[in-house]
Each structure stands twice: as C-alpha cells, then as structure tokens.
C-alpha cells in the first residue's frame, strides 16, 4: 500500500517509487514529522528520525521538535502552522491524534480549486484528525501521494466542535521542517511587464519569505518557491518545490532556526487574516503541492507541469490542442469599428490564425479606460450589429470568435456603479483609491457574484463565443466587506477569492465548451488556483521577445507550456521599444500557446509570408509546443544573460524542438556546443533548422551524442557580424 500504517509505533508512511513522507503519532498524541524526501523502504520504522516525545526548544535544546501542524505557545518558538485565538484571548492549542482514514483516490476541497484524480488508482490519501480537547477545535490534515509523481498534496480542514466561537488567525496549508538549511531559496519575483524572474538566494538564519497582500497572487511574487542545493542544476541534484493552489494573499516562508533546520510554511498570508469559526462551522484552507527530486530543477518542473496540465486543469480544453489566436489589443486598443475588426480578422484568417479575440473596448461607452466596466452590454456605436453580428461575420471567415471581459471591476463612470455604489470595495466614510480609473467589486457578497454570473452569462449566451479572456487590472485597496460584521473583516480577502472561484466555477460549467484564459494586467494572477478553471493564462503584457525569454523561463519553473500564453507583437515593441526580428519573436512565442498581438493589415507582403510560414510550422508541431516535455538548457539569468536555450521533447522521444537565442551578439565567439536532454540515446535524429538556414552539422546525429557531446552550434559561422543582435535559431529533431 502506498500509505502504510504501522499501529504499534503509530507511524504513517506515504511512498511511491521516488518519494517518502513519514509522520508519526508521538507518545503525547501530537503528530510528528519524520521525513519528506527520497524514497525510504516500506515496512521499517523511522521513529528515531524524530523526537521520542514532545519537547520544546525551551527545555530540550538538542532536540528541535518537528510537528506536522505546530501551534503557538508550546515551547517551539518558531512561527506556527495554526494559530487559533480562543474566546478568552489565549492561543494555546494542544492538537492530539484522534483518528485517521486511509483511502484510495483523492477528495475535493470545499469551494477551493485542487488537484484531482480521474481513477482511484492514481493516488492514495491519508486524513488524520487531531483535536484540542479543551476547546473542541478539530483539524483534519490531508495528504495525497500521486502514484507516478514525486509529489504530495496537503491541505487542512478546521472544524469547531466546541461551543464557543474562536478566531483563526493563521492556518497554513503546509508546514514542513527540514533537518538542514543548506539550501538556495528560489522564487519567482518581478513587477508588471517583468513577472516571474528567477531569484536565488542562500538561506540565512531567520525568516525569509515572499508574499502578497494585494488580494491577488500578484505580479510581484508567485505562490511557488523551491529549495535547491548549491550544486543543483537543471539536470541533477536535490530540490524541493512548494506550490500553493491559491490566487490571493499568500505567504511562502522559510524560517532557519539556531540549529540550522529549516521550517517551510505556505498558505494564506496570516497578515490581516482572521476567520471566525462559530460552533459547528468549518474552514478548508487551500491545497499546497510539495514535490521532491534528486534529479535537478528540470525534473522538479516536470512534476508540476504534468500534475497541473493533467490533474489540475479541468474541462474539455485540458487536453485539446489550443487554437492560435489573434488578439486585437495592440492592433487597435480602444479604437475600432466592426468593419475594421472584420478586415483584421480576414487577413488573420489568410495567414492561418484560428481564433479572433476582441479585447477591451466593446461595451458601454468605453473609448478609453475611464469608463464602463460593469456595463456588460455591447457598444452599438462601434459594433452596430452587436456581438452576435460581429461574431457571425468572424465565423463566416472560418475563424472562432473570442471576447475580453473584466468582471470583477467597476468604473466610477458606469451605470452599474450609479445603481450599486455600495458594491465597490471600500470603507464607508473614506475615500476609495482608484487604480486604472476603476474600483473592485465586492465578490465576498453572494449577490454581487450572482449579478455577475447573470450579466456575463447573458453576454456569453448572446453570440457564438468560443473563448474568454478574463482580465483583472488592479489590486484591492481599502479592503472592507460591507456585508460582513466587524469581527469578520479579517475574512474579506479570502471570501473575495471564494467569490471569484465560485463565479469561475459557475461560468465554466455553464459554458463548458468555452476556452477561458486568465489575465491580470498581464501576469498578475498567474497561479495554480486559476489554472484549475482557465487552463491557459496571459503570461505578461510584455511581448518583447528578449524580455519574454526571462519571463517564460521563470514561469516554466512551475507552470506547463499549455498554460503559457505567448504572442508575437509588432515592433518597435509597445513595452520596451525594442526592435527584434520577426523570426525571433515567433521562436520565443512558439514555446507555449501561440498568439499574435498586432495588426496584420500593416504587415508587408514579406512579413505576411513569414507569419504564414510561422503558423504552418507551429501547427505541424503544436502538440510538442503545447504539451511536450519542456527542458531548460541555458539560462537567461546565468552568466552575462546573453544566451538562452530550451527545448521541448515528445513523450515518446520521437521528436524535439530546441530553441537557441542570443540577445546581444558577441564578436569572434568560440565554437559553441549545446548539450540537449530528454532524447532517446539509442536513436538517431534528423536535424533541420527553422527558419531554414545554414546548418553546419550533418543532418543526422545520435541522441547519445546530442546529449553527451552536444549539438554543434558553430556560432562562428552562422552568428557572424551580419546577423546582429536578438537572434534565434530553432533546431527541429525527428527520430530517423
Ligand atoms: C491588460 C491586459 O493584460 C491586456 O492584454 C489588455 O487586455 C488590457 N488589460 C485591456 O484593458
């Protein structure tokens, strides 16, 4: 059994071929942690890996306590997994084992997105119930081990079985004590237009964290962190990953104590959080996915890619090839007419585009960003035959039609705000802060969610709409839930997210054939919580190919190619003004879900031919680009950052595409070799170049040679002075 229970020593051992997670009911009934990491043999006791009995730092300095869900005031003076304030103001909680249940498969969380199984034989689960006798607080800690992935999903359900209300001030999704702290802390941080840059720093004594307090996971940090040994590379070495399936205020923290152990905590950010748990009430906290590898960061990423692509994303679009879209935003911004859109779509169709997406500006009287959010009815000045008329003209061209919405927002200049000013988040009697001239609707209120479901369902039902881009362009200020009593204001941010998830769940089930793409001013909410509803996300508003190398590299640490929306845009680039070759823009955007974000009517005849060639090339290799095994080869964050390389390999290793990019050209370079990964060492591969160009090596090479000796780049030949900066070369490998 993948979940082993040894009653005499009260030890649980979750294991598959690659990892083990071992915990134990200690003598005093607390749940102690023994091991998470490489696979240990089943049928053995590991109790010596943890303390014999509960003891704190205060009196057993040589024996740090590793509890599965530590609480404050216990002698373990580190930050807690769970902090509950009782009616008398005290926060002491003695969680003791009460029962457990081992079962096949995996259960869903209540109201929250989570990973799932399709068959019970894909995973096994353990639920351990702990209880604090004096207060009646019960905690069910849930663990799922996936059979063919080195990953454990953890979550917690709190129940107040006592007769007095308590306040939950901190309820982490996972808390894990590691026996040493000799790790690099990796996180994905940045800002608008430069999201998810990879940051690595050595752990130091004390607490180090990334977090959000914005009401969204944010452009600034991502709810994914990893720990890697200094010697760990993409291809080898130990690493742990911690990913939180949540889209709001989160905390991912590592606390290094004086004994050089490391406590990792991930969950809802306790800052500002306070949840009243009335007698009989329960609270589910989001799921965290913990992964371990001794085979490098590439393997760690692949664990998350597979799990999130296949068992987090849901619905018919999970497995379907994603259409190549053309988005109108950078083509027209707010200024368009129906005929102009049809003209753009017509050229796009001729080039091979499959889906035309009308972005912002189609509703109310939205000629700029100062009005109309909330007024989800079509602007007949721009679209005289309505969405239906436009969509039918687009469909008549042979394209699908997609639409932009931003349901969580309201403009002060809108009918909705005039009718329901109290629906906008804010504190009565205080000024609301405008951001991008808009307010956030209070989705913690069920009637607001109900209204939005009706309004958006009306839009989606009014025309043949195949795709929705769900945007969210500002974060929450003056957080306050008008419908919540004072003692429940600490619930506002989480209740807002529960409202977002509820709206997503209702719309995706009412329109199961519609492909949803999430967006938040670009990549401001690129997280696993939304991937459960929208299987792809707009990765960043920054479409510059060189910037995108860093953004897509960082994003790929946790997120699969099938989730990464990547577009070719016009030059000079609208975010950085850089002029890059059209082929380079495509060669970067190919690695993900390809789209175009430009006005195709402005392309020259040569450019149109090139784009048509790009589309034909991508369509032939779509499965590889969207669902292949993605391997990072040369980091844009390493060395001078001028070279980047990555590749995608078919599941059966029959084909691969390698992307090699040079940001700034170097004079007189050496003879480069690029060592590939993931190929069949016994196979021979035919190598061709895209765009077709000079290849210095013979057309056939062995997989062993490509991985162990490397692909000869011959940079001195093809990367000579005439090629300039911002170059890209793809190598296409087909098994002979
Ligand atoms: C921000 C998005 O990231 C853009 O792609 C675009 O949809 C604009 N919002 C529209 O307002």
XYZ file of C-alpha atoms and ligand atoms in Angstrom:
747
model
C 0.000 0.000 0.000
C 1.319 3.474 -0.821
C 0.072 4.620 2.601
C 1.479 2.347 5.248
C 0.234 2.411 8.845
C 2.232 0.608 11.492
C -0.116 0.587 14.517
C 2.389 -0.404 17.207
C 4.613 2.563 16.590
C 1.794 4.677 15.139
C 3.824 5.530 12.053
C 2.366 6.577 8.692
C 4.491 6.222 5.575
C 3.284 7.568 2.229
C 5.549 6.383 -0.549
C 5.839 5.736 -4.231
C 8.886 4.822 -6.315
C 10.520 8.180 -5.773
C 9.484 9.840 -2.528
C 8.558 9.056 1.042
C 6.614 11.149 3.519
C 6.796 9.742 7.039
C 4.927 11.025 10.079
C 4.171 9.571 13.448
C 1.782 9.972 16.351
C 4.122 10.833 19.218
C 3.718 9.455 22.711
C 1.803 12.501 23.847
C -0.532 12.205 20.850
C 0.891 15.080 18.803
C 1.646 14.403 15.138
C 5.383 14.495 14.499
C 7.249 14.769 11.219
C 9.969 12.214 10.426
C 10.904 12.565 6.763
C 9.948 14.033 3.416
C 12.366 13.392 0.595
C 13.849 10.468 -1.298
C 12.137 7.084 -1.107
C 12.689 5.006 2.043
C 11.970 1.287 2.292
C 8.483 0.312 3.390
C 7.901 -1.890 6.410
C 10.553 -0.220 8.522
C 10.377 2.099 11.486
C 11.777 5.595 11.209
C 10.773 6.841 14.622
C 14.418 7.549 15.517
C 14.340 10.349 12.902
C 12.103 12.376 15.203
C 11.883 13.149 18.921
C 10.685 10.436 21.210
C 8.265 12.703 22.950
C 7.071 16.216 22.505
C 9.571 18.709 23.809
C 10.251 22.325 23.015
C 13.281 24.407 22.317
C 12.958 25.806 25.789
C 13.919 22.655 27.627
C 15.313 20.244 25.004
C 17.713 22.397 23.069
C 19.393 19.485 21.398
C 16.150 18.086 20.024
C 14.201 20.515 17.873
C 10.625 19.437 17.544
C 9.223 18.731 14.110
C 5.452 18.773 14.253
C 3.148 18.464 11.278
C 0.968 21.362 12.368
C 2.740 23.331 15.112
C 0.764 25.730 17.272
C 1.989 28.693 19.336
C 2.847 28.761 22.985
C 4.208 25.242 23.033
C 7.910 25.813 23.605
C 8.578 25.608 19.896
C 9.099 29.294 19.420
C 9.031 29.335 15.651
C 6.120 30.615 13.604
C 3.120 28.314 13.826
C 1.193 26.307 11.277
C -2.073 27.056 13.060
C -2.940 29.901 15.395
C -6.406 29.958 16.920
C -7.499 32.611 19.387
C -9.974 31.367 21.957
C -12.772 33.424 23.500
C -10.508 34.318 26.432
C -7.830 35.661 24.099
C -5.391 32.789 24.625
C -3.852 30.961 21.679
C -2.576 27.731 23.211
C -3.757 24.658 21.367
C -2.738 21.062 22.093
C -3.556 19.084 18.971
C -3.687 15.364 19.723
C -4.355 12.427 17.473
C -7.963 11.328 17.388
C -8.437 9.152 14.310
C -7.257 8.582 10.803
C -8.553 7.313 7.491
C -6.581 5.863 4.604
C -8.379 5.775 1.290
C -7.789 5.348 -2.403
C -8.037 8.359 -4.668
C -8.411 11.924 -3.510
C -11.232 14.133 -2.268
C -12.007 17.669 -3.470
C -11.789 20.673 -1.195
C -14.920 22.677 -0.409
C -15.128 25.830 -2.562
C -11.452 25.768 -3.465
C -9.609 24.511 -6.547
C -7.397 21.482 -6.086
C -5.646 18.686 -7.922
C -7.759 15.622 -8.563
C -7.636 12.064 -9.832
C -9.703 10.519 -12.584
C -9.318 6.997 -11.250
C -8.862 5.983 -7.654
C -5.738 4.026 -8.540
C -3.882 7.233 -9.450
C -3.315 8.278 -5.837
C -3.780 7.303 -2.206
C -4.717 9.597 0.620
C -4.412 9.850 4.367
C -6.570 12.050 6.568
C -5.509 12.440 10.188
C -7.860 14.104 12.629
C -6.280 15.962 15.540
C -8.232 17.672 18.276
C -7.692 20.137 21.096
C -9.812 18.711 23.923
C -10.402 21.899 25.970
C -11.699 23.945 23.010
C -13.127 21.249 20.767
C -11.131 22.517 17.778
C -10.546 19.730 15.292
C -8.055 19.706 12.483
C -8.094 17.223 9.654
C -4.733 17.123 7.910
C -4.993 15.569 4.457
C -2.169 14.090 2.442
C -2.330 12.620 -1.047
C 0.513 10.795 -2.732
C 0.316 10.544 -6.515
C 1.480 7.157 -7.729
C 3.667 8.279 -10.608
C 4.791 11.714 -9.450
C 7.210 12.659 -6.667
C 4.598 14.936 -5.151
C 2.369 15.176 -2.102
C -0.743 17.350 -1.908
C -1.502 18.696 1.549
C -4.450 20.601 2.923
C -6.225 21.146 6.224
C -9.843 21.354 7.301
C -10.643 23.058 10.589
C -13.855 22.386 12.481
C -15.102 23.973 15.635
C -16.711 21.128 17.551
C -16.728 23.196 20.740
C -19.469 25.521 21.932
C -17.659 28.856 21.714
C -16.607 30.797 18.645
C -12.867 31.079 18.029
C -10.772 33.241 15.691
C -8.434 31.511 13.280
C -5.502 33.878 12.831
C -3.186 31.647 10.853
C -3.952 28.384 9.074
C -1.143 27.284 6.828
C -1.722 24.789 4.056
C 1.569 23.083 4.745
C 4.260 23.394 7.355
C 7.353 21.277 6.881
C 10.516 21.005 8.969
C 13.651 20.042 7.075
C 16.661 18.826 9.059
C 19.161 21.237 7.489
C 19.162 24.656 5.908
C 21.937 24.336 3.355
C 19.658 25.398 0.530
C 19.216 28.108 -2.056
C 15.789 29.749 -1.775
C 14.355 30.119 -5.287
C 11.366 32.318 -6.038
C 9.693 33.981 -8.997
C 9.567 37.705 -8.483
C 9.278 40.898 -10.515
C 6.699 43.509 -11.416
C 4.262 44.338 -14.195
C 5.878 43.569 -17.581
C 8.727 41.642 -15.938
C 6.930 38.966 -13.987
C 8.411 35.777 -12.522
C 12.088 36.418 -12.903
C 14.011 33.662 -11.182
C 15.661 34.821 -7.955
C 18.015 32.581 -5.991
C 19.480 33.401 -2.591
C 21.137 31.375 0.084
C 19.082 30.668 3.164
C 20.260 32.569 6.209
C 19.228 32.397 9.866
C 15.846 33.983 10.438
C 12.692 34.210 8.399
C 12.756 34.820 4.655
C 9.660 34.921 2.570
C 7.730 36.000 -0.476
C 4.141 37.051 -0.058
C 1.183 39.009 -1.315
C -1.181 41.386 0.470
C -2.865 42.651 -2.718
C -5.920 40.428 -2.894
C -4.290 38.652 -5.839
C -1.241 36.457 -6.052
C 0.376 39.394 -7.852
C 2.958 40.381 -10.431
C 5.490 40.825 -7.640
C 5.769 37.306 -6.259
C 4.335 33.935 -7.150
C 2.919 31.279 -4.818
C 5.696 28.915 -5.831
C 9.065 28.588 -4.127
C 11.774 25.964 -4.254
C 14.778 24.947 -2.221
C 17.761 23.664 -4.158
C 21.248 22.642 -3.116
C 24.001 24.991 -4.285
C 25.223 22.286 -6.652
C 21.777 21.507 -8.056
C 21.479 22.173 -11.769
C 18.678 21.797 -14.275
C 19.816 18.245 -14.887
C 20.795 16.959 -11.454
C 20.731 17.445 -7.707
C 18.233 17.796 -4.912
C 15.365 20.249 -4.788
C 12.026 20.721 -3.057
C 9.113 22.607 -4.561
C 6.236 24.238 -2.691
C 3.285 25.448 -4.719
C 0.067 26.873 -3.321
C -3.167 26.423 -5.260
C -4.458 29.873 -4.422
C -4.892 33.229 -6.186
C -4.961 35.656 -3.267
C -2.886 36.828 -0.328
C -0.307 34.148 0.263
C 2.825 33.548 2.285
C 5.712 31.256 1.367
C 8.308 31.410 4.099
C 11.415 29.614 5.245
C 12.490 30.026 8.858
C 16.054 28.982 9.638
C 16.480 28.372 13.356
C 19.641 28.416 15.502
C 20.106 24.691 14.904
C 20.165 25.221 11.148
C 16.947 23.428 10.491
C 14.525 24.985 8.031
C 10.794 25.323 8.551
C 8.850 25.945 5.353
C 5.349 27.360 5.629
C 2.985 28.018 2.731
C -0.583 29.169 2.934
C -2.915 32.121 3.135
C -0.961 35.124 4.371
C -1.750 35.393 8.104
C -1.205 39.158 7.965
C -4.658 40.710 8.074
C -6.336 37.288 8.080
C -8.752 36.412 10.853
C -11.592 33.931 10.411
C -14.333 33.483 12.981
C -15.149 29.832 13.396
C -18.540 29.578 15.059
C -19.555 26.378 16.857
C -20.187 23.708 14.246
C -18.534 25.705 11.442
C -15.637 24.536 9.276
C -12.929 26.080 7.151
C -10.957 24.477 4.339
C -7.574 26.011 3.632
C -6.057 25.892 0.121
C -4.092 22.927 -1.106
C -0.304 23.002 -1.250
C 1.647 20.688 -3.545
C 5.048 19.621 -2.235
C 7.496 17.964 -4.590
C 10.942 16.491 -4.153
C 13.593 15.458 -6.645
C 17.195 14.384 -6.688
C 17.285 14.814 -10.465
C 17.506 18.583 -10.814
C 15.238 21.556 -11.360
C 14.153 20.267 -14.747
C 12.685 17.213 -13.081
C 11.066 19.302 -10.337
C 9.381 21.437 -13.002
C 8.256 18.392 -14.923
C 6.447 17.123 -11.830
C 4.425 20.324 -11.614
C 3.938 20.518 -15.379
C 2.398 17.056 -15.544
C 0.274 17.446 -12.451
C -1.038 20.897 -13.344
C -1.568 20.134 -17.040
C -3.309 16.810 -16.439
C -4.792 16.851 -12.946
C -5.387 20.499 -12.041
C -6.723 21.905 -15.307
C -10.259 20.687 -15.910
C -12.771 20.568 -18.704
C -12.696 19.795 -22.382
C -9.836 22.217 -23.110
C -7.489 20.417 -20.753
C -6.413 18.003 -23.475
C -7.494 19.755 -26.658
C -4.998 21.473 -28.960
C -5.299 25.179 -28.215
C -6.173 27.472 -31.118
C -3.750 30.084 -32.410
C -5.358 33.419 -31.706
C -5.025 36.971 -32.858
C -5.812 39.459 -30.102
C -6.992 42.948 -31.070
C -5.472 44.845 -28.128
C -2.163 46.060 -29.533
C -3.734 46.246 -33.007
C -6.484 48.742 -32.191
C -6.565 49.396 -28.439
C -9.972 51.040 -27.787
C -10.426 52.429 -31.259
C -12.168 50.152 -33.748
C -15.281 49.621 -35.803
C -16.980 46.401 -36.767
C -15.704 46.645 -40.337
C -12.164 47.315 -39.181
C -12.228 44.232 -36.949
C -13.579 42.114 -39.774
C -10.852 43.439 -42.053
C -8.184 42.490 -39.495
C -9.764 39.089 -38.999
C -9.859 38.489 -42.738
C -6.126 38.993 -43.115
C -5.514 36.961 -39.972
C -7.548 34.112 -41.444
C -5.470 34.228 -44.648
C -2.315 33.882 -42.581
C -3.633 30.817 -40.755
C -4.990 32.295 -37.499
C -7.774 30.193 -35.940
C -9.370 32.423 -33.317
C -10.024 36.153 -33.370
C -10.179 37.765 -29.918
C -11.829 41.124 -29.397
C -10.115 42.706 -26.407
C -11.145 45.670 -24.260
C -13.435 48.435 -25.556
C -16.529 46.628 -26.933
C -19.038 47.505 -24.182
C -20.726 50.510 -22.576
C -19.137 53.654 -23.978
C -15.576 52.558 -23.367
C -13.379 54.692 -25.595
C -10.596 54.672 -23.044
C -10.033 53.168 -19.621
C -12.052 55.791 -17.739
C -15.500 54.249 -18.044
C -17.980 51.403 -18.453
C -16.540 48.460 -16.544
C -19.596 46.701 -15.166
C -21.832 47.707 -18.093
C -21.597 44.435 -19.968
C -23.717 45.358 -22.956
C -22.402 45.973 -26.418
C -21.445 49.458 -27.669
C -23.574 49.771 -30.810
C -21.649 52.852 -31.916
C -18.672 50.587 -32.608
C -20.484 47.322 -33.235
C -23.827 48.168 -34.915
C -24.792 44.545 -35.448
C -23.908 43.632 -31.901
C -21.618 40.905 -30.669
C -23.744 38.358 -32.439
C -23.462 40.141 -35.776
C -19.705 40.595 -35.425
C -19.119 37.045 -34.222
C -21.103 35.638 -37.131
C -19.080 37.673 -39.629
C -15.887 36.389 -37.994
C -17.183 32.827 -38.065
C -18.154 33.244 -41.709
C -14.456 33.869 -42.375
C -13.715 30.463 -40.884
C -12.428 31.775 -37.552
C -13.673 31.268 -33.996
C -14.615 34.359 -32.003
C -13.333 35.219 -28.527
C -14.044 38.088 -26.133
C -12.339 40.038 -23.335
C -14.115 40.683 -20.032
C -13.102 42.099 -16.668
C -15.998 41.008 -14.475
C -14.523 41.778 -11.050
C -14.290 45.508 -11.722
C -16.491 48.580 -11.961
C -15.748 52.045 -13.350
C -16.929 55.008 -11.280
C -18.320 56.214 -14.622
C -20.714 53.340 -15.273
C -24.366 52.509 -14.914
C -23.525 49.674 -12.558
C -21.732 51.997 -10.154
C -24.562 54.532 -10.346
C -27.034 51.799 -9.404
C -24.893 49.959 -6.837
C -22.208 52.253 -5.453
C -22.078 50.066 -2.340
C -20.912 47.074 -4.390
C -17.481 48.628 -4.864
C -14.942 47.660 -2.238
C -14.226 50.483 0.195
C -14.692 51.711 3.753
C -17.799 53.877 4.218
C -16.858 57.465 5.005
C -13.407 57.115 3.467
C -12.149 57.802 0.006
C -11.752 54.828 -2.293
C -8.476 54.676 -4.187
C -8.874 54.500 -7.936
C -6.399 52.471 -9.886
C -6.564 52.483 -13.678
C -9.713 54.551 -13.057
C -11.565 51.620 -11.566
C -12.802 50.011 -8.373
C -13.037 46.379 -7.381
C -16.464 44.811 -6.914
C -17.050 43.103 -3.589
C -17.114 39.468 -4.633
C -17.283 38.421 -0.995
C -21.008 39.212 -1.355
C -23.067 36.423 -2.915
C -25.499 38.899 -4.543
C -22.609 40.522 -6.438
C -21.419 37.130 -7.680
C -24.994 36.308 -8.617
C -25.335 39.550 -10.595
C -22.034 38.983 -12.399
C -22.938 35.428 -13.278
C -26.170 36.661 -14.860
C -24.503 39.558 -16.696
C -21.607 37.529 -18.094
C -23.783 34.508 -18.893
C -26.036 36.855 -20.899
C -23.022 38.058 -22.879
C -21.669 34.564 -23.490
C -25.090 33.330 -24.495
C -25.716 36.252 -26.851
C -23.260 35.271 -29.578
C -21.130 32.333 -30.735
C -18.283 32.997 -28.302
C -15.661 30.245 -28.112
C -13.056 31.869 -25.898
C -12.969 34.304 -22.984
C -10.033 36.374 -21.758
C -10.838 37.183 -18.118
C -8.801 40.201 -17.104
C -8.286 41.822 -13.681
C -6.398 45.087 -13.804
C -5.978 46.315 -10.277
C -5.410 45.130 -6.734
C -7.591 45.711 -3.710
C -7.196 48.804 -1.561
C -9.327 49.835 1.416
C -10.359 46.202 1.951
C -13.708 46.047 3.667
C -16.732 43.838 3.283
C -19.857 45.921 3.726
C -21.909 42.810 4.380
C -19.508 41.444 6.975
C -19.749 42.259 10.716
C -16.719 43.929 12.319
C -15.352 40.704 13.774
C -15.378 39.110 10.322
C -13.499 41.810 8.382
C -10.367 39.643 8.552
C -12.219 37.185 6.301
C -12.709 39.692 3.498
C -9.779 38.837 1.229
C -10.358 35.101 1.417
C -14.102 35.482 0.923
C -13.373 37.647 -2.142
C -11.348 34.776 -3.624
C -14.062 32.267 -2.758
C -16.417 34.543 -4.730
C -14.009 34.630 -7.692
C -13.716 30.836 -7.655
C -17.489 30.486 -7.368
C -18.014 32.769 -10.375
C -15.377 30.916 -12.381
C -16.894 27.545 -11.425
C -20.388 28.618 -12.414
C -19.390 30.198 -15.718
C -17.084 27.367 -16.766
C -19.754 24.790 -16.037
C -22.492 26.813 -17.747
C -20.252 27.216 -20.824
C -18.200 24.022 -20.859
C -17.017 24.407 -24.458
C -15.623 27.903 -23.981
C -11.850 28.144 -23.567
C -11.014 30.509 -20.685
C -7.696 32.354 -20.457
C -6.961 34.219 -17.236
C -5.188 37.551 -17.194
C -4.443 40.230 -14.624
C -2.788 43.177 -16.306
C -0.662 40.505 -17.922
C 0.695 38.006 -15.401
C -0.626 39.444 -12.148
C -2.567 36.319 -11.207
C -0.662 33.529 -12.919
C -1.189 30.858 -10.294
C -2.463 27.284 -9.897
C -5.747 28.468 -8.382
C -6.900 29.997 -11.645
C -5.345 27.276 -13.787
C -7.943 24.951 -12.298
C -10.585 26.932 -14.205
C -8.706 28.612 -17.045
C -6.136 26.192 -18.486
C -4.088 28.998 -20.018
C -3.044 32.420 -18.769
C -1.778 35.628 -20.347
C 1.771 35.415 -19.134
C 2.749 39.077 -19.303
C 1.768 42.292 -21.054
C 5.388 42.394 -22.124
C 5.597 40.785 -25.562
C 9.182 41.778 -26.298
C 10.986 38.581 -27.287
C 14.079 39.276 -25.203
C 12.098 40.151 -22.075
C 9.911 37.117 -22.696
C 12.918 34.787 -22.515
C 13.282 35.652 -18.854
C 9.542 35.731 -18.139
C 8.827 32.393 -19.794
C 11.923 30.766 -18.300
C 10.870 31.785 -14.782
C 7.224 30.878 -15.358
C 8.236 27.427 -16.552
C 9.750 26.601 -13.168
C 6.259 25.647 -12.054
C 3.824 26.076 -14.943
C 3.413 23.912 -18.073
C 3.710 25.127 -21.661
C -0.022 24.528 -22.092
C -0.667 27.344 -19.607
C 1.740 29.928 -21.030
C 0.054 32.371 -23.430
C 2.762 33.816 -25.708
C 2.192 36.300 -28.536
C 4.111 37.725 -31.452
C 3.685 41.504 -31.462
C 4.695 44.445 -33.627
C 7.949 46.378 -33.482
C 9.050 48.720 -32.065
C 7.721 46.714 -29.158
C 4.986 48.521 -27.223
C 6.523 47.841 -23.812
C 10.235 48.417 -24.325
C 10.522 49.941 -27.799
C 12.931 47.230 -28.902
C 13.100 46.093 -32.491
C 13.648 42.372 -32.789
C 13.435 40.195 -35.897
C 10.020 38.728 -36.607
C 11.514 35.226 -36.587
C 12.923 35.758 -33.098
C 9.561 36.934 -31.786
C 7.971 33.777 -33.163
C 10.774 31.484 -31.994
C 10.135 32.639 -28.414
C 6.327 32.658 -28.616
C 6.244 29.146 -30.105
C 7.092 27.708 -26.675
C 3.629 27.950 -25.187
C 0.172 28.703 -26.535
C 0.924 30.836 -29.571
C -0.948 34.000 -30.493
C -0.459 37.252 -32.371
C -0.969 40.683 -30.890
C -0.618 43.005 -33.871
C -2.471 44.456 -36.813
C -1.874 42.016 -39.656
C -3.152 44.516 -42.226
C 0.018 46.532 -41.558
C 2.396 43.685 -42.321
C 4.393 43.897 -45.535
C 3.996 41.168 -48.142
C 7.242 39.546 -46.948
C 6.130 39.692 -43.343
C 2.801 38.101 -44.245
C 4.622 35.261 -45.931
C 6.838 34.862 -42.882
C 3.859 34.818 -40.495
C 2.039 32.279 -42.655
C 5.162 30.128 -42.531
C 5.321 30.520 -38.722
C 1.720 29.430 -38.347
C 2.164 26.433 -40.623
C 5.308 25.422 -38.744
C 3.648 25.758 -35.327
C 0.569 23.814 -36.421
C 2.723 20.897 -37.536
C 4.447 20.847 -34.125
C 1.588 22.108 -31.968
C 1.498 19.072 -29.688
C 5.213 19.462 -28.970
C 4.980 23.188 -28.292
C 1.901 22.985 -26.098
C 2.271 19.649 -24.356
C 5.840 18.460 -24.863
C 8.307 17.821 -22.062
C 9.919 21.230 -21.543
C 13.591 21.288 -20.596
C 15.619 24.386 -19.830
C 19.184 24.320 -21.177
C 20.889 27.729 -20.962
C 19.557 30.284 -18.501
C 18.971 33.957 -19.347
C 19.652 34.537 -15.644
C 23.068 32.904 -15.811
C 26.416 34.307 -16.974
C 26.063 37.501 -18.981
C 22.458 36.538 -19.701
C 23.055 36.833 -23.426
C 22.345 33.243 -24.326
C 19.218 31.262 -23.647
C 18.287 27.774 -24.774
C 15.449 25.414 -24.051
C 13.738 22.509 -25.725
C 10.530 20.549 -25.853
C 10.512 16.781 -26.368
C 7.686 14.463 -27.393
C 6.532 11.996 -24.740
C 7.825 9.092 -26.863
C 11.073 10.993 -27.604
C 10.412 10.730 -31.336
C 10.769 14.471 -31.910
C 12.038 17.604 -30.243
C 12.447 21.304 -30.945
C 15.368 23.208 -29.477
C 15.252 26.998 -29.160
C 18.587 28.822 -29.017
C 18.615 32.609 -28.530
C 21.320 35.241 -28.479
C 20.336 38.612 -27.017
C 23.475 40.607 -27.679
C 25.807 39.257 -30.313
C 29.451 38.677 -29.400
C 32.322 39.261 -31.759
C 34.532 36.323 -32.575
C 32.726 33.705 -30.481
C 34.085 30.278 -29.675
C 32.736 27.053 -31.109
C 29.563 26.543 -29.097
C 28.100 23.207 -28.095
C 24.671 22.809 -26.645
C 24.050 19.649 -24.638
C 20.486 18.509 -25.114
C 18.428 16.412 -22.712
C 15.484 14.057 -22.722
C 16.280 12.354 -26.049
C 16.479 8.637 -26.751
C 20.229 7.872 -26.509
C 19.853 4.895 -28.827
C 18.006 6.780 -31.554
C 19.313 8.820 -34.443
C 17.722 12.165 -35.114
C 17.441 14.131 -38.328
C 18.142 17.784 -37.555
C 16.704 20.675 -39.505
C 16.792 24.376 -38.789
C 13.980 26.912 -38.512
C 13.960 29.396 -40.035
C 15.668 27.379 -42.745
C 19.276 28.415 -42.701
C 22.729 27.119 -42.683
C 23.321 24.009 -40.632
C 26.943 23.148 -40.190
C 26.493 19.648 -38.892
C 25.415 16.680 -40.993
C 21.700 16.164 -40.950
C 21.774 13.162 -38.650
C 23.085 12.761 -35.120
C 22.670 10.177 -32.376
C 20.643 11.025 -29.272
C 23.637 9.915 -27.191
C 25.925 12.362 -28.973
C 23.450 15.238 -28.743
C 23.085 14.732 -25.015
C 26.653 13.737 -24.075
C 28.800 15.668 -26.564
C 26.282 18.292 -27.589
C 24.773 19.911 -30.629
C 27.461 21.799 -32.511
C 26.293 25.389 -32.791
C 29.179 26.622 -34.911
C 28.489 30.110 -33.775
C 31.494 31.458 -35.619
C 29.728 30.578 -38.843
C 26.116 31.460 -38.523
C 26.360 34.058 -35.834
C 28.833 36.316 -37.576
C 28.666 40.089 -37.639
C 25.995 40.223 -40.284
C 23.430 38.587 -38.034
C 23.270 41.318 -35.396
C 21.513 41.137 -32.042
C 18.344 39.393 -30.879
C 18.897 36.240 -32.883
C 17.046 32.985 -32.597
C 17.570 29.603 -34.134
C 15.330 26.598 -33.735
C 16.589 23.072 -34.318
C 13.969 20.504 -35.156
C 14.828 16.900 -34.339
C 12.960 13.949 -35.791
C 13.824 10.377 -34.939
C 15.007 8.562 -38.044
C -4.489 44.293 -19.538
C -4.215 43.059 -20.332
O -3.094 42.402 -19.858
C -4.051 43.450 -21.798
O -3.692 42.344 -22.545
C -5.336 44.043 -22.263
O -6.347 43.069 -22.237
C -5.717 45.232 -21.407
N -5.698 44.892 -19.997
C -7.078 45.747 -21.771
O -7.506 46.720 -20.936
